[in-house]
Amino acid sequence: METSVGLRLATISDAECLLAWRNDSATRSASHHQDEIRLVDHLAWLKASLARSDDRRIWIAEVAGVAVGTCRADKVEGAWELSWTVAPEARGKGIAHQMLSELVKQFDQQPLVAQVKVDNLASMKVAERAGFVLKRDSGQDDAILLYVHQSS
């Protein structure tokens, strides 16, 4: 039986877990920007991001009140670009698919895209299972694939 994942908007009190997840080595390896982030830089980024609800939204995924991951949506060229990270201790439990499926529901028929590194097979599978289809290489980087949600 799958565990039920819910999403809530992130707050500044989530800074510590968001930074720990972001600086996890597996997360960094799957990210476009792989450098480790310093706390002071993370706090400045998070404060600014939380103030940008018109073009950036950040959620915390929870199971039974416990944070298990995060999703983000950034408005880019007329579409919402989605990204996600599962907490290291919650990986391998189907959380990413549930998070992304819940996130898609937040954007009723709006264009959605996701960029996934070509070596990130887990995120490719999650995107496809959540209704995204491979559209093309992103054009920015040979190592990045662009996925578009089928309803977009």
mmCIF file with all atom_site columns, C-alpha atoms in Angstrom:
data_model
loop_
_atom_site.group_PDB
_atom_site.id
_atom_site.type_symbol
_atom_site.label_atom_id
_atom_site.label_alt_id
_atom_site.label_comp_id
_atom_site.label_asym_id
_atom_site.label_entity_id
_atom_site.label_seq_id
_atom_site.pdbx_PDB_ins_code
_atom_site.Cartn_x
_atom_site.Cartn_y
_atom_site.Cartn_z
_atom_site.occupancy
_atom_site.B_iso_or_equiv
_atom_site.pdbx_formal_charge
_atom_site.auth_seq_id
_atom_site.auth_comp_id
_atom_site.auth_asym_id
_atom_site.auth_atom_id
_atom_site.pdbx_PDB_model_num
ATOM 1   C CA . MET A 1 1   ? 0.000  0.000  0.000   1.00 0.00 ? 1   MET A CA 1
ATOM 2   C CA . GLU A 1 2   ? 1.356  3.420  -0.973  1.00 0.00 ? 2   GLU A CA 1
ATOM 3   C CA . THR A 1 3   ? 1.777  6.002  1.747   1.00 0.00 ? 3   THR A CA 1
ATOM 4   C CA . SER A 1 4   ? -0.269 9.158  1.202   1.00 0.00 ? 4   SER A CA 1
ATOM 5   C CA . VAL A 1 5   ? 1.854  12.209 0.378   1.00 0.00 ? 5   VAL A CA 1
ATOM 6   C CA . GLY A 1 6   ? 0.512  15.709 0.938   1.00 0.00 ? 6   GLY A CA 1
ATOM 7   C CA . LEU A 1 7   ? 1.978  19.051 -0.108  1.00 0.00 ? 7   LEU A CA 1
ATOM 8   C CA . ARG A 1 8   ? 2.105  22.263 1.892   1.00 0.00 ? 8   ARG A CA 1
ATOM 9   C CA . LEU A 1 9   ? 3.735  25.536 0.987   1.00 0.00 ? 9   LEU A CA 1
ATOM 10  C CA . ALA A 1 10  ? 7.237  25.901 2.388   1.00 0.00 ? 10  ALA A CA 1
ATOM 11  C CA . THR A 1 11  ? 8.082  28.476 5.046   1.00 0.00 ? 11  THR A CA 1
ATOM 12  C CA . ILE A 1 12  ? 11.344 29.884 6.352   1.00 0.00 ? 12  ILE A CA 1
ATOM 13  C CA . SER A 1 13  ? 11.168 27.327 9.178   1.00 0.00 ? 13  SER A CA 1
ATOM 14  C CA . ASP A 1 14  ? 11.843 24.645 6.532   1.00 0.00 ? 14  ASP A CA 1
ATOM 15  C CA . ALA A 1 15  ? 15.254 26.162 5.740   1.00 0.00 ? 15  ALA A CA 1
ATOM 16  C CA . GLU A 1 16  ? 17.293 23.587 7.648   1.00 0.00 ? 16  GLU A CA 1
ATOM 17  C CA . CYS A 1 17  ? 15.778 20.482 6.066   1.00 0.00 ? 17  CYS A CA 1
ATOM 18  C CA . LEU A 1 18  ? 15.723 22.083 2.591   1.00 0.00 ? 18  LEU A CA 1
ATOM 19  C CA . LEU A 1 19  ? 19.428 22.887 2.879   1.00 0.00 ? 19  LEU A CA 1
ATOM 20  C CA . ALA A 1 20  ? 20.284 19.399 4.144   1.00 0.00 ? 20  ALA A CA 1
ATOM 21  C CA . TRP A 1 21  ? 18.391 17.812 1.238   1.00 0.00 ? 21  TRP A CA 1
ATOM 22  C CA . ARG A 1 22  ? 19.965 20.217 -1.279  1.00 0.00 ? 22  ARG A CA 1
ATOM 23  C CA . ASN A 1 23  ? 23.489 19.523 -0.028  1.00 0.00 ? 23  ASN A CA 1
ATOM 24  C CA . ASP A 1 24  ? 23.031 15.749 -0.009  1.00 0.00 ? 24  ASP A CA 1
ATOM 25  C CA . SER A 1 25  ? 25.597 14.277 -2.414  1.00 0.00 ? 25  SER A CA 1
ATOM 26  C CA . ALA A 1 26  ? 23.024 12.311 -4.450  1.00 0.00 ? 26  ALA A CA 1
ATOM 27  C CA . THR A 1 27  ? 20.826 15.407 -4.780  1.00 0.00 ? 27  THR A CA 1
ATOM 28  C CA . ARG A 1 28  ? 23.778 17.536 -5.896  1.00 0.00 ? 28  ARG A CA 1
ATOM 29  C CA . SER A 1 29  ? 24.796 14.945 -8.461  1.00 0.00 ? 29  SER A CA 1
ATOM 30  C CA . ALA A 1 30  ? 21.295 15.052 -10.024 1.00 0.00 ? 30  ALA A CA 1
ATOM 31  C CA . SER A 1 31  ? 21.088 18.863 -9.913  1.00 0.00 ? 31  SER A CA 1
ATOM 32  C CA . HIS A 1 32  ? 21.977 21.366 -12.602 1.00 0.00 ? 32  HIS A CA 1
ATOM 33  C CA . HIS A 1 33  ? 24.081 23.260 -10.041 1.00 0.00 ? 33  HIS A CA 1
ATOM 34  C CA . GLN A 1 34  ? 26.191 20.803 -8.087  1.00 0.00 ? 34  GLN A CA 1
ATOM 35  C CA . ASP A 1 35  ? 28.105 23.030 -5.681  1.00 0.00 ? 35  ASP A CA 1
ATOM 36  C CA . GLU A 1 36  ? 27.415 22.702 -1.974  1.00 0.00 ? 36  GLU A CA 1
ATOM 37  C CA . ILE A 1 37  ? 25.389 25.654 -0.695  1.00 0.00 ? 37  ILE A CA 1
ATOM 38  C CA . ARG A 1 38  ? 26.344 27.650 2.416   1.00 0.00 ? 38  ARG A CA 1
ATOM 39  C CA . LEU A 1 39  ? 23.687 28.352 5.049   1.00 0.00 ? 39  LEU A CA 1
ATOM 40  C CA . VAL A 1 40  ? 23.886 32.145 4.640   1.00 0.00 ? 40  VAL A CA 1
ATOM 41  C CA . ASP A 1 41  ? 23.397 31.855 0.865   1.00 0.00 ? 41  ASP A CA 1
ATOM 42  C CA . HIS A 1 42  ? 20.581 29.358 1.279   1.00 0.00 ? 42  HIS A CA 1
ATOM 43  C CA . LEU A 1 43  ? 18.712 31.576 3.741   1.00 0.00 ? 43  LEU A CA 1
ATOM 44  C CA . ALA A 1 44  ? 18.960 34.578 1.415   1.00 0.00 ? 44  ALA A CA 1
ATOM 45  C CA . TRP A 1 45  ? 17.757 32.467 -1.535  1.00 0.00 ? 45  TRP A CA 1
ATOM 46  C CA . LEU A 1 46  ? 14.870 30.959 0.437   1.00 0.00 ? 46  LEU A CA 1
ATOM 47  C CA . LYS A 1 47  ? 13.673 34.318 1.802   1.00 0.00 ? 47  LYS A CA 1
ATOM 48  C CA . ALA A 1 48  ? 13.716 35.809 -1.688  1.00 0.00 ? 48  ALA A CA 1
ATOM 49  C CA . SER A 1 49  ? 12.057 32.706 -3.181  1.00 0.00 ? 49  SER A CA 1
ATOM 50  C CA . LEU A 1 50  ? 9.238  32.684 -0.645  1.00 0.00 ? 50  LEU A CA 1
ATOM 51  C CA . ALA A 1 51  ? 8.474  36.310 -1.556  1.00 0.00 ? 51  ALA A CA 1
ATOM 52  C CA . ARG A 1 52  ? 8.113  35.407 -5.274  1.00 0.00 ? 52  ARG A CA 1
ATOM 53  C CA . SER A 1 53  ? 4.757  33.608 -5.292  1.00 0.00 ? 53  SER A CA 1
ATOM 54  C CA . ASP A 1 54  ? 3.934  35.054 -8.707  1.00 0.00 ? 54  ASP A CA 1
ATOM 55  C CA . ASP A 1 55  ? 6.773  33.174 -10.443 1.00 0.00 ? 55  ASP A CA 1
ATOM 56  C CA . ARG A 1 56  ? 8.185  30.683 -7.898  1.00 0.00 ? 56  ARG A CA 1
ATOM 57  C CA . ARG A 1 57  ? 6.482  28.340 -5.482  1.00 0.00 ? 57  ARG A CA 1
ATOM 58  C CA . ILE A 1 58  ? 8.050  25.849 -3.106  1.00 0.00 ? 58  ILE A CA 1
ATOM 59  C CA . TRP A 1 59  ? 6.253  23.010 -1.351  1.00 0.00 ? 59  TRP A CA 1
ATOM 60  C CA . ILE A 1 60  ? 7.198  20.528 1.332   1.00 0.00 ? 60  ILE A CA 1
ATOM 61  C CA . ALA A 1 61  ? 5.924  16.982 0.819   1.00 0.00 ? 61  ALA A CA 1
ATOM 62  C CA . GLU A 1 62  ? 4.802  15.263 3.978   1.00 0.00 ? 62  GLU A CA 1
ATOM 63  C CA . VAL A 1 63  ? 3.707  11.807 5.027   1.00 0.00 ? 63  VAL A CA 1
ATOM 64  C CA . ALA A 1 64  ? 1.810  11.719 8.329   1.00 0.00 ? 64  ALA A CA 1
ATOM 65  C CA . GLY A 1 65  ? 3.196  15.170 9.212   1.00 0.00 ? 65  GLY A CA 1
ATOM 66  C CA . VAL A 1 66  ? 6.827  14.220 8.498   1.00 0.00 ? 66  VAL A CA 1
ATOM 67  C CA . ALA A 1 67  ? 8.693  16.110 5.764   1.00 0.00 ? 67  ALA A CA 1
ATOM 68  C CA . VAL A 1 68  ? 9.866  13.673 3.063   1.00 0.00 ? 68  VAL A CA 1
ATOM 69  C CA . GLY A 1 69  ? 10.750 15.938 0.141   1.00 0.00 ? 69  GLY A CA 1
ATOM 70  C CA . THR A 1 70  ? 10.263 19.183 -1.688  1.00 0.00 ? 70  THR A CA 1
ATOM 71  C CA . CYS A 1 71  ? 8.864  20.367 -5.005  1.00 0.00 ? 71  CYS A CA 1
ATOM 72  C CA . ARG A 1 72  ? 9.426  23.665 -6.743  1.00 0.00 ? 72  ARG A CA 1
ATOM 73  C CA . ALA A 1 73  ? 7.746  25.431 -9.642  1.00 0.00 ? 73  ALA A CA 1
ATOM 74  C CA . ASP A 1 74  ? 9.363  28.310 -11.519 1.00 0.00 ? 74  ASP A CA 1
ATOM 75  C CA . LYS A 1 75  ? 7.563  30.325 -14.201 1.00 0.00 ? 75  LYS A CA 1
ATOM 76  C CA . VAL A 1 76  ? 9.806  30.136 -17.280 1.00 0.00 ? 76  VAL A CA 1
ATOM 77  C CA . GLU A 1 77  ? 8.847  31.283 -20.776 1.00 0.00 ? 77  GLU A CA 1
ATOM 78  C CA . GLY A 1 78  ? 5.087  30.795 -20.382 1.00 0.00 ? 78  GLY A CA 1
ATOM 79  C CA . ALA A 1 79  ? 5.268  27.465 -18.567 1.00 0.00 ? 79  ALA A CA 1
ATOM 80  C CA . TRP A 1 80  ? 5.867  26.245 -15.052 1.00 0.00 ? 80  TRP A CA 1
ATOM 81  C CA . GLU A 1 81  ? 9.128  24.325 -14.747 1.00 0.00 ? 81  GLU A CA 1
ATOM 82  C CA . LEU A 1 82  ? 8.844  21.693 -12.023 1.00 0.00 ? 82  LEU A CA 1
ATOM 83  C CA . SER A 1 83  ? 11.628 20.162 -9.964  1.00 0.00 ? 83  SER A CA 1
ATOM 84  C CA . TRP A 1 84  ? 11.638 17.804 -7.000  1.00 0.00 ? 84  TRP A CA 1
ATOM 85  C CA . THR A 1 85  ? 13.888 16.311 -4.348  1.00 0.00 ? 85  THR A CA 1
ATOM 86  C CA . VAL A 1 86  ? 13.146 13.400 -2.052  1.00 0.00 ? 86  VAL A CA 1
ATOM 87  C CA . ALA A 1 87  ? 14.728 13.384 1.392   1.00 0.00 ? 87  ALA A CA 1
ATOM 88  C CA . PRO A 1 88  ? 17.565 10.823 1.488   1.00 0.00 ? 88  PRO A CA 1
ATOM 89  C CA . GLU A 1 89  ? 15.830 8.768  4.179   1.00 0.00 ? 89  GLU A CA 1
ATOM 90  C CA . ALA A 1 90  ? 12.602 8.618  2.116   1.00 0.00 ? 90  ALA A CA 1
ATOM 91  C CA . ARG A 1 91  ? 14.074 7.484  -1.209  1.00 0.00 ? 91  ARG A CA 1
ATOM 92  C CA . GLY A 1 92  ? 13.007 4.245  -2.863  1.00 0.00 ? 92  GLY A CA 1
ATOM 93  C CA . LYS A 1 93  ? 9.450  4.364  -1.462  1.00 0.00 ? 93  LYS A CA 1
ATOM 94  C CA . GLY A 1 94  ? 7.528  5.890  -4.384  1.00 0.00 ? 94  GLY A CA 1
ATOM 95  C CA . ILE A 1 95  ? 7.496  9.344  -2.780  1.00 0.00 ? 95  ILE A CA 1
ATOM 96  C CA . ALA A 1 96  ? 8.764  11.218 -5.862  1.00 0.00 ? 96  ALA A CA 1
ATOM 97  C CA . HIS A 1 97  ? 5.934  9.980  -8.067  1.00 0.00 ? 97  HIS A CA 1
ATOM 98  C CA . GLN A 1 98  ? 3.328  10.905 -5.480  1.00 0.00 ? 98  GLN A CA 1
ATOM 99  C CA . MET A 1 99  ? 4.885  14.340 -4.913  1.00 0.00 ? 99  MET A CA 1
ATOM 100 C CA . LEU A 1 100 ? 4.992  15.121 -8.614  1.00 0.00 ? 100 LEU A CA 1
ATOM 101 C CA . SER A 1 101 ? 1.451  13.848 -9.180  1.00 0.00 ? 101 SER A CA 1
ATOM 102 C CA . GLU A 1 102 ? 0.183  16.080 -6.375  1.00 0.00 ? 102 GLU A CA 1
ATOM 103 C CA . LEU A 1 103 ? 2.175  19.002 -7.728  1.00 0.00 ? 103 LEU A CA 1
ATOM 104 C CA . VAL A 1 104 ? 0.686  18.642 -11.217 1.00 0.00 ? 104 VAL A CA 1
ATOM 105 C CA . LYS A 1 105 ? -2.775 19.030 -9.639  1.00 0.00 ? 105 LYS A CA 1
ATOM 106 C CA . GLN A 1 106 ? -1.763 22.515 -8.413  1.00 0.00 ? 106 GLN A CA 1
ATOM 107 C CA . PHE A 1 107 ? -1.554 23.773 -12.028 1.00 0.00 ? 107 PHE A CA 1
ATOM 108 C CA . ASP A 1 108 ? -4.950 23.070 -13.568 1.00 0.00 ? 108 ASP A CA 1
ATOM 109 C CA . GLN A 1 109 ? -4.241 22.743 -17.314 1.00 0.00 ? 109 GLN A CA 1
ATOM 110 C CA . GLN A 1 110 ? -1.294 25.176 -17.226 1.00 0.00 ? 110 GLN A CA 1
ATOM 111 C CA . PRO A 1 111 ? 1.788  24.310 -19.313 1.00 0.00 ? 111 PRO A CA 1
ATOM 112 C CA . LEU A 1 112 ? 4.270  22.243 -17.289 1.00 0.00 ? 112 LEU A CA 1
ATOM 113 C CA . VAL A 1 113 ? 7.824  21.206 -18.101 1.00 0.00 ? 113 VAL A CA 1
ATOM 114 C CA . ALA A 1 114 ? 10.660 19.465 -16.288 1.00 0.00 ? 114 ALA A CA 1
ATOM 115 C CA . GLN A 1 115 ? 14.356 19.350 -17.113 1.00 0.00 ? 115 GLN A CA 1
ATOM 116 C CA . VAL A 1 116 ? 16.064 16.092 -16.203 1.00 0.00 ? 116 VAL A CA 1
ATOM 117 C CA . LYS A 1 117 ? 19.718 15.141 -16.550 1.00 0.00 ? 117 LYS A CA 1
ATOM 118 C CA . VAL A 1 118 ? 20.239 12.277 -18.993 1.00 0.00 ? 118 VAL A CA 1
ATOM 119 C CA . ASP A 1 119 ? 21.848 10.103 -16.325 1.00 0.00 ? 119 ASP A CA 1
ATOM 120 C CA . ASN A 1 120 ? 19.006 10.611 -13.816 1.00 0.00 ? 120 ASN A CA 1
ATOM 121 C CA . LEU A 1 121 ? 16.980 7.529  -14.706 1.00 0.00 ? 121 LEU A CA 1
ATOM 122 C CA . ALA A 1 122 ? 14.891 7.693  -11.527 1.00 0.00 ? 122 ALA A CA 1
ATOM 123 C CA . SER A 1 123 ? 13.625 11.209 -12.330 1.00 0.00 ? 123 SER A CA 1
ATOM 124 C CA . MET A 1 124 ? 12.982 10.263 -15.956 1.00 0.00 ? 124 MET A CA 1
ATOM 125 C CA . LYS A 1 125 ? 10.769 7.396  -14.789 1.00 0.00 ? 125 LYS A CA 1
ATOM 126 C CA . VAL A 1 126 ? 9.012  9.621  -12.237 1.00 0.00 ? 126 VAL A CA 1
ATOM 127 C CA . ALA A 1 127 ? 8.318  12.299 -14.860 1.00 0.00 ? 127 ALA A CA 1
ATOM 128 C CA . GLU A 1 128 ? 6.972  9.784  -17.366 1.00 0.00 ? 128 GLU A CA 1
ATOM 129 C CA . ARG A 1 129 ? 4.806  8.063  -14.765 1.00 0.00 ? 129 ARG A CA 1
ATOM 130 C CA . ALA A 1 130 ? 3.328  11.454 -13.788 1.00 0.00 ? 130 ALA A CA 1
ATOM 131 C CA . GLY A 1 131 ? 2.262  12.162 -17.376 1.00 0.00 ? 131 GLY A CA 1
ATOM 132 C CA . PHE A 1 132 ? 5.304  13.936 -18.800 1.00 0.00 ? 132 PHE A CA 1
ATOM 133 C CA . VAL A 1 133 ? 6.664  12.998 -22.213 1.00 0.00 ? 133 VAL A CA 1
ATOM 134 C CA . LEU A 1 134 ? 10.117 13.570 -23.593 1.00 0.00 ? 134 LEU A CA 1
ATOM 135 C CA . LYS A 1 135 ? 9.905  16.491 -25.983 1.00 0.00 ? 135 LYS A CA 1
ATOM 136 C CA . ARG A 1 136 ? 13.527 17.116 -26.899 1.00 0.00 ? 136 ARG A CA 1
ATOM 137 C CA . ASP A 1 137 ? 16.973 17.813 -25.601 1.00 0.00 ? 137 ASP A CA 1
ATOM 138 C CA . SER A 1 138 ? 16.818 21.135 -23.795 1.00 0.00 ? 138 SER A CA 1
ATOM 139 C CA . GLY A 1 139 ? 19.246 22.751 -26.229 1.00 0.00 ? 139 GLY A CA 1
ATOM 140 C CA . GLN A 1 140 ? 21.043 24.400 -23.317 1.00 0.00 ? 140 GLN A CA 1
ATOM 141 C CA . ASP A 1 141 ? 23.105 21.377 -22.443 1.00 0.00 ? 141 ASP A CA 1
ATOM 142 C CA . ASP A 1 142 ? 23.475 17.980 -24.112 1.00 0.00 ? 142 ASP A CA 1
ATOM 143 C CA . ALA A 1 143 ? 23.116 16.382 -20.676 1.00 0.00 ? 143 ALA A CA 1
ATOM 144 C CA . ILE A 1 144 ? 19.619 17.807 -20.055 1.00 0.00 ? 144 ILE A CA 1
ATOM 145 C CA . LEU A 1 145 ? 16.326 16.432 -21.380 1.00 0.00 ? 145 LEU A CA 1
ATOM 146 C CA . LEU A 1 146 ? 13.118 18.464 -21.584 1.00 0.00 ? 146 LEU A CA 1
ATOM 147 C CA . TYR A 1 147 ? 9.885  16.786 -20.545 1.00 0.00 ? 147 TYR A CA 1
ATOM 148 C CA . VAL A 1 148 ? 6.454  18.319 -21.177 1.00 0.00 ? 148 VAL A CA 1
ATOM 149 C CA . HIS A 1 149 ? 3.298  17.332 -19.339 1.00 0.00 ? 149 HIS A CA 1
ATOM 150 C CA . GLN A 1 150 ? 0.764  15.731 -21.680 1.00 0.00 ? 150 GLN A CA 1
ATOM 151 C CA . SER A 1 151 ? -2.066 18.067 -20.691 1.00 0.00 ? 151 SER A CA 1
ATOM 152 C CA . SER A 1 152 ? 0.131  21.087 -21.459 1.00 0.00 ? 152 SER A CA 1
#
